[in-house]
Amino acid sequence: MIDAAHIVEITAIVVESINLILAAIYLLPIIFNPRFHNVNNLLTANLCLLTLITATYWIIDYILHGFFAASFRNTVLLRVFFQYWETLVNCLALYGFVTISVNRCFAVVYPQKRFFKKLSWCFISAGIQWMLGFILPIPVFVGTYMVYLQGNPLLVPWLGPYIFFVVLVIPAVVFVISNGIIYFTVRASSRRVHTITENSSGNFSIERLSSRDIRLLKHMVFVFIIYLTGWSPIYIAAAAGLTRGMPDWLYYLLELPAGVSFMILLLDLLWYNHEVRQYLKEKVFEWLHIQ
């Protein structure tokens, strides 16, 4: 009989499979169509590649934990590597998303700097993101491996808070700073473009937020809320030490929003990439023979 844990695991596998499909659909046109070879699209392609890696890892992880749990728990060294790889793939995926925000920040603040529009900048920023994704989880591997060598259970007191910091706090801070800079730069630009009207009393009226500014702010808030609500539950619980002895179904349920949030973020990126979205729409209509 299928228990609650298996139901949540199967749901998570379905979610990650959808992420795989979305990432592949988004990635292929960018790779094979030269007109999409610009910095923004290539960084998005980098994120799609990372999503493929992350989703594949989580599908394997859920299968091993859900259907081969006894064998997996008895292989302690394998659990050490999985602890490291879990942090690694999550860091890579989230830092890939944040890299897009940082790149947009540079493009908005320095619109005349050609360097930030070159492919070399794309590879530099993506390379830094990959490097951080591999380096920051190393203490996780070292800590769990040292405990393994000592023959103790894989319980490292500082592990939960450290993973919480590198996976959730660092990306959130960078995301808030970069998007805050984008918003205030765009806002200042809007103020320069619009004239200030003088009211009847001779004073100057303060310009209200334009519809463009409001849309930009709403979108930033939406993305940040999706990010936090998706990734916070499991990492806050782990940092607080609440995952020890937690029922499997509840643990998997806390992990599930992360996959759902990444799906929403992928769809959001695709929706706002009008060029790629229009290309995919035309291809679908062509395949379905719709005029």
PDB file of C-alpha atoms in Angstrom:
ATOM      1  CA  MET A   1       0.000   0.000   0.000  1.00  0.00           C
ATOM      2  CA  ILE A   2       1.289   3.461  -0.911  1.00  0.00           C
ATOM      3  CA  ASP A   3       1.789   5.624   2.183  1.00  0.00           C
ATOM      4  CA  ALA A   4       1.812   9.413   2.490  1.00  0.00           C
ATOM      5  CA  ALA A   5       5.582   9.631   1.963  1.00  0.00           C
ATOM      6  CA  HIS A   6       5.372   7.789  -1.358  1.00  0.00           C
ATOM      7  CA  ILE A   7       2.525  10.019  -2.524  1.00  0.00           C
ATOM      8  CA  VAL A   8       4.590  13.142  -1.821  1.00  0.00           C
ATOM      9  CA  GLU A   9       7.664  11.573  -3.453  1.00  0.00           C
ATOM     10  CA  ILE A  10       5.744  10.678  -6.606  1.00  0.00           C
ATOM     11  CA  THR A  11       4.324  14.206  -6.713  1.00  0.00           C
ATOM     12  CA  ALA A  12       7.840  15.630  -6.363  1.00  0.00           C
ATOM     13  CA  ILE A  13       9.112  13.368  -9.159  1.00  0.00           C
ATOM     14  CA  VAL A  14       6.303  14.637 -11.411  1.00  0.00           C
ATOM     15  CA  VAL A  15       7.190  18.251 -10.558  1.00  0.00           C
ATOM     16  CA  GLU A  16      10.890  17.705 -11.290  1.00  0.00           C
ATOM     17  CA  SER A  17      10.011  15.917 -14.542  1.00  0.00           C
ATOM     18  CA  ILE A  18       7.997  18.967 -15.606  1.00  0.00           C
ATOM     19  CA  ASN A  19      11.017  21.132 -14.747  1.00  0.00           C
ATOM     20  CA  LEU A  20      13.150  18.889 -16.959  1.00  0.00           C
ATOM     21  CA  ILE A  21      10.750  19.293 -19.875  1.00  0.00           C
ATOM     22  CA  LEU A  22      10.409  23.072 -19.420  1.00  0.00           C
ATOM     23  CA  ALA A  23      14.177  23.542 -19.199  1.00  0.00           C
ATOM     24  CA  ALA A  24      14.754  21.440 -22.333  1.00  0.00           C
ATOM     25  CA  ILE A  25      12.066  23.310 -24.291  1.00  0.00           C
ATOM     26  CA  TYR A  26      13.599  26.629 -23.267  1.00  0.00           C
ATOM     27  CA  LEU A  27      17.217  25.528 -23.781  1.00  0.00           C
ATOM     28  CA  LEU A  28      17.102  23.986 -27.262  1.00  0.00           C
ATOM     29  CA  PRO A  29      15.998  27.086 -29.247  1.00  0.00           C
ATOM     30  CA  ILE A  30      18.636  29.223 -27.527  1.00  0.00           C
ATOM     31  CA  ILE A  31      21.395  26.734 -28.344  1.00  0.00           C
ATOM     32  CA  PHE A  32      20.499  25.954 -31.948  1.00  0.00           C
ATOM     33  CA  ASN A  33      19.190  29.328 -33.143  1.00  0.00           C
ATOM     34  CA  PRO A  34      22.036  31.847 -33.640  1.00  0.00           C
ATOM     35  CA  ARG A  35      19.739  34.870 -33.309  1.00  0.00           C
ATOM     36  CA  PHE A  36      19.255  33.993 -29.637  1.00  0.00           C
ATOM     37  CA  HIS A  37      22.993  34.035 -28.930  1.00  0.00           C
ATOM     38  CA  ASN A  38      23.195  37.097 -26.688  1.00  0.00           C
ATOM     39  CA  VAL A  39      24.208  37.525 -23.049  1.00  0.00           C
ATOM     40  CA  ASN A  40      20.711  37.411 -21.559  1.00  0.00           C
ATOM     41  CA  ASN A  41      19.644  34.330 -23.477  1.00  0.00           C
ATOM     42  CA  LEU A  42      22.902  32.461 -22.906  1.00  0.00           C
ATOM     43  CA  LEU A  43      22.696  33.070 -19.156  1.00  0.00           C
ATOM     44  CA  THR A  44      19.125  31.790 -19.330  1.00  0.00           C
ATOM     45  CA  ALA A  45      20.428  28.751 -21.221  1.00  0.00           C
ATOM     46  CA  ASN A  46      22.964  28.287 -18.420  1.00  0.00           C
ATOM     47  CA  LEU A  47      20.106  28.307 -15.907  1.00  0.00           C
ATOM     48  CA  CYS A  48      18.176  25.776 -18.005  1.00  0.00           C
ATOM     49  CA  LEU A  49      21.221  23.495 -18.091  1.00  0.00           C
ATOM     50  CA  LEU A  50      21.528  23.790 -14.315  1.00  0.00           C
ATOM     51  CA  THR A  51      17.825  23.018 -13.989  1.00  0.00           C
ATOM     52  CA  LEU A  52      18.315  19.843 -16.031  1.00  0.00           C
ATOM     53  CA  ILE A  53      21.143  18.794 -13.699  1.00  0.00           C
ATOM     54  CA  THR A  54      19.234  19.708 -10.533  1.00  0.00           C
ATOM     55  CA  ALA A  55      15.966  18.078 -11.593  1.00  0.00           C
ATOM     56  CA  THR A  56      17.792  14.898 -12.645  1.00  0.00           C
ATOM     57  CA  TYR A  57      19.546  14.750  -9.276  1.00  0.00           C
ATOM     58  CA  TRP A  58      16.298  15.181  -7.350  1.00  0.00           C
ATOM     59  CA  ILE A  59      14.488  12.537  -9.384  1.00  0.00           C
ATOM     60  CA  ILE A  60      17.305  10.075  -8.605  1.00  0.00           C
ATOM     61  CA  ASP A  61      17.306  11.174  -4.959  1.00  0.00           C
ATOM     62  CA  TYR A  62      13.547  10.673  -4.551  1.00  0.00           C
ATOM     63  CA  ILE A  63      13.694   7.269  -6.223  1.00  0.00           C
ATOM     64  CA  LEU A  64      16.554   6.101  -3.976  1.00  0.00           C
ATOM     65  CA  HIS A  65      14.983   7.427  -0.783  1.00  0.00           C
ATOM     66  CA  GLY A  66      11.473   6.339  -1.646  1.00  0.00           C
ATOM     67  CA  PHE A  67      11.923   2.924  -3.193  1.00  0.00           C
ATOM     68  CA  PHE A  68      15.398   1.789  -2.081  1.00  0.00           C
ATOM     69  CA  ALA A  69      15.463   3.435   1.347  1.00  0.00           C
ATOM     70  CA  ALA A  70      16.865   0.479   3.298  1.00  0.00           C
ATOM     71  CA  SER A  71      19.821  -0.073   0.959  1.00  0.00           C
ATOM     72  CA  PHE A  72      20.530   3.658   0.715  1.00  0.00           C
ATOM     73  CA  ARG A  73      20.563   4.207   4.491  1.00  0.00           C
ATOM     74  CA  ASN A  74      23.007   1.344   4.991  1.00  0.00           C
ATOM     75  CA  THR A  75      25.479   2.879   2.532  1.00  0.00           C
ATOM     76  CA  VAL A  76      26.807   5.689   4.697  1.00  0.00           C
ATOM     77  CA  LEU A  77      29.533   6.865   2.300  1.00  0.00           C
ATOM     78  CA  LEU A  78      26.945   7.243  -0.472  1.00  0.00           C
ATOM     79  CA  ARG A  79      24.878   9.399   1.880  1.00  0.00           C
ATOM     80  CA  VAL A  80      27.945  11.602   2.432  1.00  0.00           C
ATOM     81  CA  PHE A  81      28.278  12.208  -1.305  1.00  0.00           C
ATOM     82  CA  PHE A  82      24.542  12.809  -1.690  1.00  0.00           C
ATOM     83  CA  GLN A  83      24.625  15.386   1.114  1.00  0.00           C
ATOM     84  CA  TYR A  84      27.328  17.261  -0.779  1.00  0.00           C
ATOM     85  CA  TRP A  85      25.662  16.916  -4.177  1.00  0.00           C
ATOM     86  CA  GLU A  86      22.309  18.055  -2.810  1.00  0.00           C
ATOM     87  CA  THR A  87      23.846  21.324  -1.622  1.00  0.00           C
ATOM     88  CA  LEU A  88      25.906  21.575  -4.814  1.00  0.00           C
ATOM     89  CA  VAL A  89      23.043  21.279  -7.305  1.00  0.00           C
ATOM     90  CA  ASN A  90      20.788  23.590  -5.289  1.00  0.00           C
ATOM     91  CA  CYS A  91      23.546  26.204  -5.072  1.00  0.00           C
ATOM     92  CA  LEU A  92      24.216  25.944  -8.804  1.00  0.00           C
ATOM     93  CA  ALA A  93      20.548  26.322  -9.721  1.00  0.00           C
ATOM     94  CA  LEU A  94      19.808  29.227  -7.377  1.00  0.00           C
ATOM     95  CA  TYR A  95      23.067  31.029  -8.139  1.00  0.00           C
ATOM     96  CA  GLY A  96      22.312  30.605 -11.846  1.00  0.00           C
ATOM     97  CA  PHE A  97      19.022  32.387 -11.292  1.00  0.00           C
ATOM     98  CA  VAL A  98      20.694  35.141  -9.256  1.00  0.00           C
ATOM     99  CA  THR A  99      23.386  35.545 -11.949  1.00  0.00           C
ATOM    100  CA  ILE A 100      20.653  36.586 -14.385  1.00  0.00           C
ATOM    101  CA  SER A 101      19.520  39.289 -11.937  1.00  0.00           C
ATOM    102  CA  VAL A 102      23.087  40.527 -11.432  1.00  0.00           C
ATOM    103  CA  ASN A 103      23.628  40.658 -15.199  1.00  0.00           C
ATOM    104  CA  ARG A 104      20.432  42.676 -15.638  1.00  0.00           C
ATOM    105  CA  CYS A 105      21.634  45.016 -12.910  1.00  0.00           C
ATOM    106  CA  PHE A 106      24.904  45.720 -14.745  1.00  0.00           C
ATOM    107  CA  ALA A 107      23.032  46.154 -18.043  1.00  0.00           C
ATOM    108  CA  VAL A 108      20.674  48.722 -16.494  1.00  0.00           C
ATOM    109  CA  VAL A 109      23.291  50.646 -14.502  1.00  0.00           C
ATOM    110  CA  TYR A 110      25.892  50.644 -17.305  1.00  0.00           C
ATOM    111  CA  PRO A 111      23.843  50.648 -20.532  1.00  0.00           C
ATOM    112  CA  GLN A 112      26.704  52.171 -22.551  1.00  0.00           C
ATOM    113  CA  LYS A 113      29.346  49.668 -21.426  1.00  0.00           C
ATOM    114  CA  ARG A 114      29.813  47.267 -24.321  1.00  0.00           C
ATOM    115  CA  PHE A 115      31.716  44.804 -22.142  1.00  0.00           C
ATOM    116  CA  PHE A 116      28.509  43.747 -20.363  1.00  0.00           C
ATOM    117  CA  LYS A 117      26.964  42.912 -23.744  1.00  0.00           C
ATOM    118  CA  LYS A 118      29.839  40.715 -24.895  1.00  0.00           C
ATOM    119  CA  LEU A 119      29.782  36.930 -24.719  1.00  0.00           C
ATOM    120  CA  SER A 120      33.042  37.048 -22.759  1.00  0.00           C
ATOM    121  CA  TRP A 121      31.147  38.711 -19.884  1.00  0.00           C
ATOM    122  CA  CYS A 122      28.522  35.992 -20.120  1.00  0.00           C
ATOM    123  CA  PHE A 123      31.129  33.256 -19.725  1.00  0.00           C
ATOM    124  CA  ILE A 124      32.921  35.122 -16.923  1.00  0.00           C
ATOM    125  CA  SER A 125      29.745  35.597 -14.860  1.00  0.00           C
ATOM    126  CA  ALA A 126      28.585  32.031 -15.499  1.00  0.00           C
ATOM    127  CA  GLY A 127      32.065  30.751 -14.630  1.00  0.00           C
ATOM    128  CA  ILE A 128      32.060  32.621 -11.311  1.00  0.00           C
ATOM    129  CA  GLN A 129      28.626  31.200 -10.532  1.00  0.00           C
ATOM    130  CA  TRP A 130      29.765  27.625 -11.292  1.00  0.00           C
ATOM    131  CA  MET A 131      32.922  28.121  -9.224  1.00  0.00           C
ATOM    132  CA  LEU A 132      30.942  29.343  -6.206  1.00  0.00           C
ATOM    133  CA  GLY A 133      28.465  26.504  -6.664  1.00  0.00           C
ATOM    134  CA  PHE A 134      31.270  23.953  -6.338  1.00  0.00           C
ATOM    135  CA  ILE A 135      33.331  25.706  -3.645  1.00  0.00           C
ATOM    136  CA  LEU A 136      30.687  26.741  -1.103  1.00  0.00           C
ATOM    137  CA  PRO A 137      29.356  23.183  -0.500  1.00  0.00           C
ATOM    138  CA  ILE A 138      32.874  21.807   0.158  1.00  0.00           C
ATOM    139  CA  PRO A 139      32.592  22.336   3.965  1.00  0.00           C
ATOM    140  CA  VAL A 140      29.436  20.193   3.829  1.00  0.00           C
ATOM    141  CA  PHE A 141      31.384  17.327   2.284  1.00  0.00           C
ATOM    142  CA  VAL A 142      34.378  17.766   4.605  1.00  0.00           C
ATOM    143  CA  GLY A 143      32.200  17.939   7.720  1.00  0.00           C
ATOM    144  CA  THR A 144      30.079  14.898   6.899  1.00  0.00           C
ATOM    145  CA  TYR A 145      33.091  12.908   5.677  1.00  0.00           C
ATOM    146  CA  MET A 146      35.080  13.586   8.864  1.00  0.00           C
ATOM    147  CA  VAL A 147      32.117  12.415  10.937  1.00  0.00           C
ATOM    148  CA  TYR A 148      31.893   9.329   8.718  1.00  0.00           C
ATOM    149  CA  LEU A 149      35.586   8.528   9.339  1.00  0.00           C
ATOM    150  CA  GLN A 150      35.015   8.817  13.085  1.00  0.00           C
ATOM    151  CA  GLY A 151      32.229   6.258  12.835  1.00  0.00           C
ATOM    152  CA  ASN A 152      29.560   8.593  14.195  1.00  0.00           C
ATOM    153  CA  PRO A 153      26.092   9.163  12.748  1.00  0.00           C
ATOM    154  CA  LEU A 154      25.888  11.772  10.007  1.00  0.00           C
ATOM    155  CA  LEU A 155      24.776  14.526  12.362  1.00  0.00           C
ATOM    156  CA  VAL A 156      26.850  17.698  12.133  1.00  0.00           C
ATOM    157  CA  PRO A 157      25.450  20.498  14.360  1.00  0.00           C
ATOM    158  CA  TRP A 158      26.551  23.404  12.140  1.00  0.00           C
ATOM    159  CA  LEU A 159      25.509  21.742   8.876  1.00  0.00           C
ATOM    160  CA  GLY A 160      21.898  22.952   8.807  1.00  0.00           C
ATOM    161  CA  PRO A 161      22.703  26.627   9.543  1.00  0.00           C
ATOM    162  CA  TYR A 162      25.597  26.616   7.047  1.00  0.00           C
ATOM    163  CA  ILE A 163      23.491  25.164   4.220  1.00  0.00           C
ATOM    164  CA  PHE A 164      20.713  27.610   5.098  1.00  0.00           C
ATOM    165  CA  PHE A 165      23.206  30.463   4.731  1.00  0.00           C
ATOM    166  CA  VAL A 166      24.800  29.430   1.414  1.00  0.00           C
ATOM    167  CA  VAL A 167      21.631  28.177  -0.301  1.00  0.00           C
ATOM    168  CA  LEU A 168      19.031  30.652   0.948  1.00  0.00           C
ATOM    169  CA  VAL A 169      20.567  33.737   2.578  1.00  0.00           C
ATOM    170  CA  ILE A 170      23.365  34.571   0.107  1.00  0.00           C
ATOM    171  CA  PRO A 171      21.182  34.301  -3.048  1.00  0.00           C
ATOM    172  CA  ALA A 172      18.353  36.219  -1.353  1.00  0.00           C
ATOM    173  CA  VAL A 173      20.649  39.091  -0.333  1.00  0.00           C
ATOM    174  CA  VAL A 174      22.252  39.318  -3.790  1.00  0.00           C
ATOM    175  CA  PHE A 175      18.823  39.145  -5.445  1.00  0.00           C
ATOM    176  CA  VAL A 176      17.400  41.937  -3.259  1.00  0.00           C
ATOM    177  CA  ILE A 177      20.427  44.199  -3.765  1.00  0.00           C
ATOM    178  CA  SER A 178      20.632  43.720  -7.550  1.00  0.00           C
ATOM    179  CA  ASN A 179      16.900  44.142  -8.112  1.00  0.00           C
ATOM    180  CA  GLY A 180      16.798  47.111  -5.745  1.00  0.00           C
ATOM    181  CA  ILE A 181      19.519  48.790  -7.809  1.00  0.00           C
ATOM    182  CA  ILE A 182      17.589  47.985 -10.996  1.00  0.00           C
ATOM    183  CA  TYR A 183      14.388  49.477  -9.629  1.00  0.00           C
ATOM    184  CA  PHE A 184      15.906  52.709  -8.337  1.00  0.00           C
ATOM    185  CA  THR A 185      17.967  53.153 -11.514  1.00  0.00           C
ATOM    186  CA  VAL A 186      14.880  52.740 -13.694  1.00  0.00           C
ATOM    187  CA  ARG A 187      12.943  55.004 -11.342  1.00  0.00           C
ATOM    188  CA  ALA A 188      15.605  57.731 -11.583  1.00  0.00           C
ATOM    189  CA  SER A 189      15.623  57.384 -15.358  1.00  0.00           C
ATOM    190  CA  SER A 190      11.843  57.794 -15.461  1.00  0.00           C
ATOM    191  CA  ARG A 191      12.114  60.974 -13.391  1.00  0.00           C
ATOM    192  CA  ARG A 192      14.623  62.435 -15.839  1.00  0.00           C
ATOM    193  CA  VAL A 193      12.438  61.630 -18.832  1.00  0.00           C
ATOM    194  CA  HIS A 194       9.210  63.063 -17.442  1.00  0.00           C
ATOM    195  CA  THR A 195       8.813  66.768 -16.863  1.00  0.00           C
ATOM    196  CA  ILE A 196       7.814  68.108 -13.476  1.00  0.00           C
ATOM    197  CA  THR A 197       4.523  69.956 -13.586  1.00  0.00           C
ATOM    198  CA  GLU A 198       3.969  73.045 -11.527  1.00  0.00           C
ATOM    199  CA  ASN A 199       0.704  73.296  -9.644  1.00  0.00           C
ATOM    200  CA  SER A 200      -1.402  76.413  -9.232  1.00  0.00           C
ATOM    201  CA  SER A 201       0.231  77.415  -5.966  1.00  0.00           C
ATOM    202  CA  GLY A 202       3.637  77.625  -7.596  1.00  0.00           C
ATOM    203  CA  ASN A 203       4.973  74.442  -5.954  1.00  0.00           C
ATOM    204  CA  PHE A 204       6.170  71.411  -7.866  1.00  0.00           C
ATOM    205  CA  SER A 205       4.081  68.269  -7.614  1.00  0.00           C
ATOM    206  CA  ILE A 206       5.977  65.076  -6.890  1.00  0.00           C
ATOM    207  CA  GLU A 207       5.759  62.621  -9.752  1.00  0.00           C
ATOM    208  CA  ARG A 208       3.795  59.517  -8.936  1.00  0.00           C
ATOM    209  CA  LEU A 209       5.052  56.068  -9.795  1.00  0.00           C
ATOM    210  CA  SER A 210       4.520  55.369 -13.464  1.00  0.00           C
ATOM    211  CA  SER A 211       2.735  52.212 -14.566  1.00  0.00           C
ATOM    212  CA  ARG A 212       6.065  50.855 -15.818  1.00  0.00           C
ATOM    213  CA  ASP A 213       7.670  51.360 -12.401  1.00  0.00           C
ATOM    214  CA  ILE A 214       4.726  49.701 -10.681  1.00  0.00           C
ATOM    215  CA  ARG A 215       4.845  46.687 -13.017  1.00  0.00           C
ATOM    216  CA  LEU A 216       8.584  46.343 -12.474  1.00  0.00           C
ATOM    217  CA  LEU A 217       8.213  46.549  -8.694  1.00  0.00           C
ATOM    218  CA  LYS A 218       5.325  44.066  -8.647  1.00  0.00           C
ATOM    219  CA  HIS A 219       7.299  41.611 -10.760  1.00  0.00           C
ATOM    220  CA  MET A 220      10.350  41.840  -8.482  1.00  0.00           C
ATOM    221  CA  VAL A 221       8.213  41.329  -5.382  1.00  0.00           C
ATOM    222  CA  PHE A 222       6.412  38.400  -7.027  1.00  0.00           C
ATOM    223  CA  VAL A 223       9.651  36.639  -7.986  1.00  0.00           C
ATOM    224  CA  PHE A 224      11.168  37.185  -4.534  1.00  0.00           C
ATOM    225  CA  ILE A 225       8.064  35.858  -2.754  1.00  0.00           C
ATOM    226  CA  ILE A 226       8.003  32.770  -4.986  1.00  0.00           C
ATOM    227  CA  TYR A 227      11.695  32.222  -4.283  1.00  0.00           C
ATOM    228  CA  LEU A 228      11.379  32.585  -0.504  1.00  0.00           C
ATOM    229  CA  THR A 229       8.163  30.589  -0.075  1.00  0.00           C
ATOM    230  CA  GLY A 230       9.593  27.785  -2.181  1.00  0.00           C
ATOM    231  CA  TRP A 231      13.009  27.371  -0.628  1.00  0.00           C
ATOM    232  CA  SER A 232      12.526  28.608   2.934  1.00  0.00           C
ATOM    233  CA  PRO A 233      10.479  25.768   4.535  1.00  0.00           C
ATOM    234  CA  ILE A 234      12.992  22.930   4.255  1.00  0.00           C
ATOM    235  CA  TYR A 235      16.101  25.016   4.950  1.00  0.00           C
ATOM    236  CA  ILE A 236      14.623  26.887   7.901  1.00  0.00           C
ATOM    237  CA  ALA A 237      13.537  23.553   9.373  1.00  0.00           C
ATOM    238  CA  ALA A 238      17.015  22.092   8.791  1.00  0.00           C
ATOM    239  CA  ALA A 239      18.756  25.139  10.283  1.00  0.00           C
ATOM    240  CA  ALA A 240      16.542  24.895  13.374  1.00  0.00           C
ATOM    241  CA  GLY A 241      17.310  21.183  13.731  1.00  0.00           C
ATOM    242  CA  LEU A 242      13.673  20.211  13.199  1.00  0.00           C
ATOM    243  CA  THR A 243      14.352  17.681  10.434  1.00  0.00           C
ATOM    244  CA  ARG A 244      15.962  15.157  12.799  1.00  0.00           C
ATOM    245  CA  GLY A 245      13.420  12.466  13.486  1.00  0.00           C
ATOM    246  CA  MET A 246      10.878  14.183  11.242  1.00  0.00           C
ATOM    247  CA  PRO A 247       8.452  11.801   9.452  1.00  0.00           C
ATOM    248  CA  ASP A 248       9.493  11.117   5.872  1.00  0.00           C
ATOM    249  CA  TRP A 249       6.233  12.411   4.405  1.00  0.00           C
ATOM    250  CA  LEU A 250       6.614  15.756   6.207  1.00  0.00           C
ATOM    251  CA  TYR A 251      10.248  16.120   5.160  1.00  0.00           C
ATOM    252  CA  TYR A 252       9.388  15.503   1.507  1.00  0.00           C
ATOM    253  CA  LEU A 253       6.413  17.843   1.796  1.00  0.00           C
ATOM    254  CA  LEU A 254       8.737  20.629   2.962  1.00  0.00           C
ATOM    255  CA  GLU A 255      11.018  19.953  -0.015  1.00  0.00           C
ATOM    256  CA  LEU A 256       8.190  19.977  -2.557  1.00  0.00           C
ATOM    257  CA  PRO A 257       7.651  23.793  -2.707  1.00  0.00           C
ATOM    258  CA  ALA A 258      11.254  24.269  -3.890  1.00  0.00           C
ATOM    259  CA  GLY A 259      10.576  22.327  -7.087  1.00  0.00           C
ATOM    260  CA  VAL A 260       7.253  24.091  -7.618  1.00  0.00           C
ATOM    261  CA  SER A 261       8.823  27.523  -7.114  1.00  0.00           C
ATOM    262  CA  PHE A 262      11.561  26.769  -9.629  1.00  0.00           C
ATOM    263  CA  MET A 263       8.910  25.698 -12.127  1.00  0.00           C
ATOM    264  CA  ILE A 264       7.142  29.045 -11.652  1.00  0.00           C
ATOM    265  CA  LEU A 265      10.420  30.950 -12.032  1.00  0.00           C
ATOM    266  CA  LEU A 266      11.193  29.107 -15.283  1.00  0.00           C
ATOM    267  CA  LEU A 267       7.730  29.911 -16.628  1.00  0.00           C
ATOM    268  CA  ASP A 268       8.198  33.528 -15.551  1.00  0.00           C
ATOM    269  CA  LEU A 269      11.514  33.784 -17.409  1.00  0.00           C
ATOM    270  CA  LEU A 270       9.940  32.272 -20.519  1.00  0.00           C
ATOM    271  CA  TRP A 271       6.915  34.578 -20.318  1.00  0.00           C
ATOM    272  CA  TYR A 272       9.086  37.705 -20.142  1.00  0.00           C
ATOM    273  CA  ASN A 273      11.419  36.520 -22.918  1.00  0.00           C
ATOM    274  CA  HIS A 274       9.102  37.659 -25.709  1.00  0.00           C
ATOM    275  CA  GLU A 275      11.499  36.717 -28.514  1.00  0.00           C
ATOM    276  CA  VAL A 276      11.938  33.082 -27.495  1.00  0.00           C
ATOM    277  CA  ARG A 277       8.284  32.784 -26.484  1.00  0.00           C
ATOM    278  CA  GLN A 278       7.135  34.051 -29.890  1.00  0.00           C
ATOM    279  CA  TYR A 279       9.540  31.647 -31.614  1.00  0.00           C
ATOM    280  CA  LEU A 280       8.186  28.672 -29.659  1.00  0.00           C
ATOM    281  CA  LYS A 281       4.615  29.789 -30.327  1.00  0.00           C
ATOM    282  CA  GLU A 282       5.288  29.936 -34.072  1.00  0.00           C
ATOM    283  CA  LYS A 283       6.884  26.487 -34.007  1.00  0.00           C
ATOM    284  CA  VAL A 284       3.929  24.996 -32.127  1.00  0.00           C
ATOM    285  CA  PHE A 285       1.491  26.528 -34.603  1.00  0.00           C
ATOM    286  CA  GLU A 286       3.640  25.217 -37.441  1.00  0.00           C
ATOM    287  CA  TRP A 287       3.665  21.683 -36.026  1.00  0.00           C
ATOM    288  CA  LEU A 288      -0.102  21.787 -35.456  1.00  0.00           C
ATOM    289  CA  HIS A 289      -0.658  23.247 -38.947  1.00  0.00           C
ATOM    290  CA  ILE A 290      -2.420  26.289 -37.486  1.00  0.00           C
ATOM    291  CA  GLN A 291      -2.343  29.435 -39.604  1.00  0.00           C
TER     292      GLN A 291
END
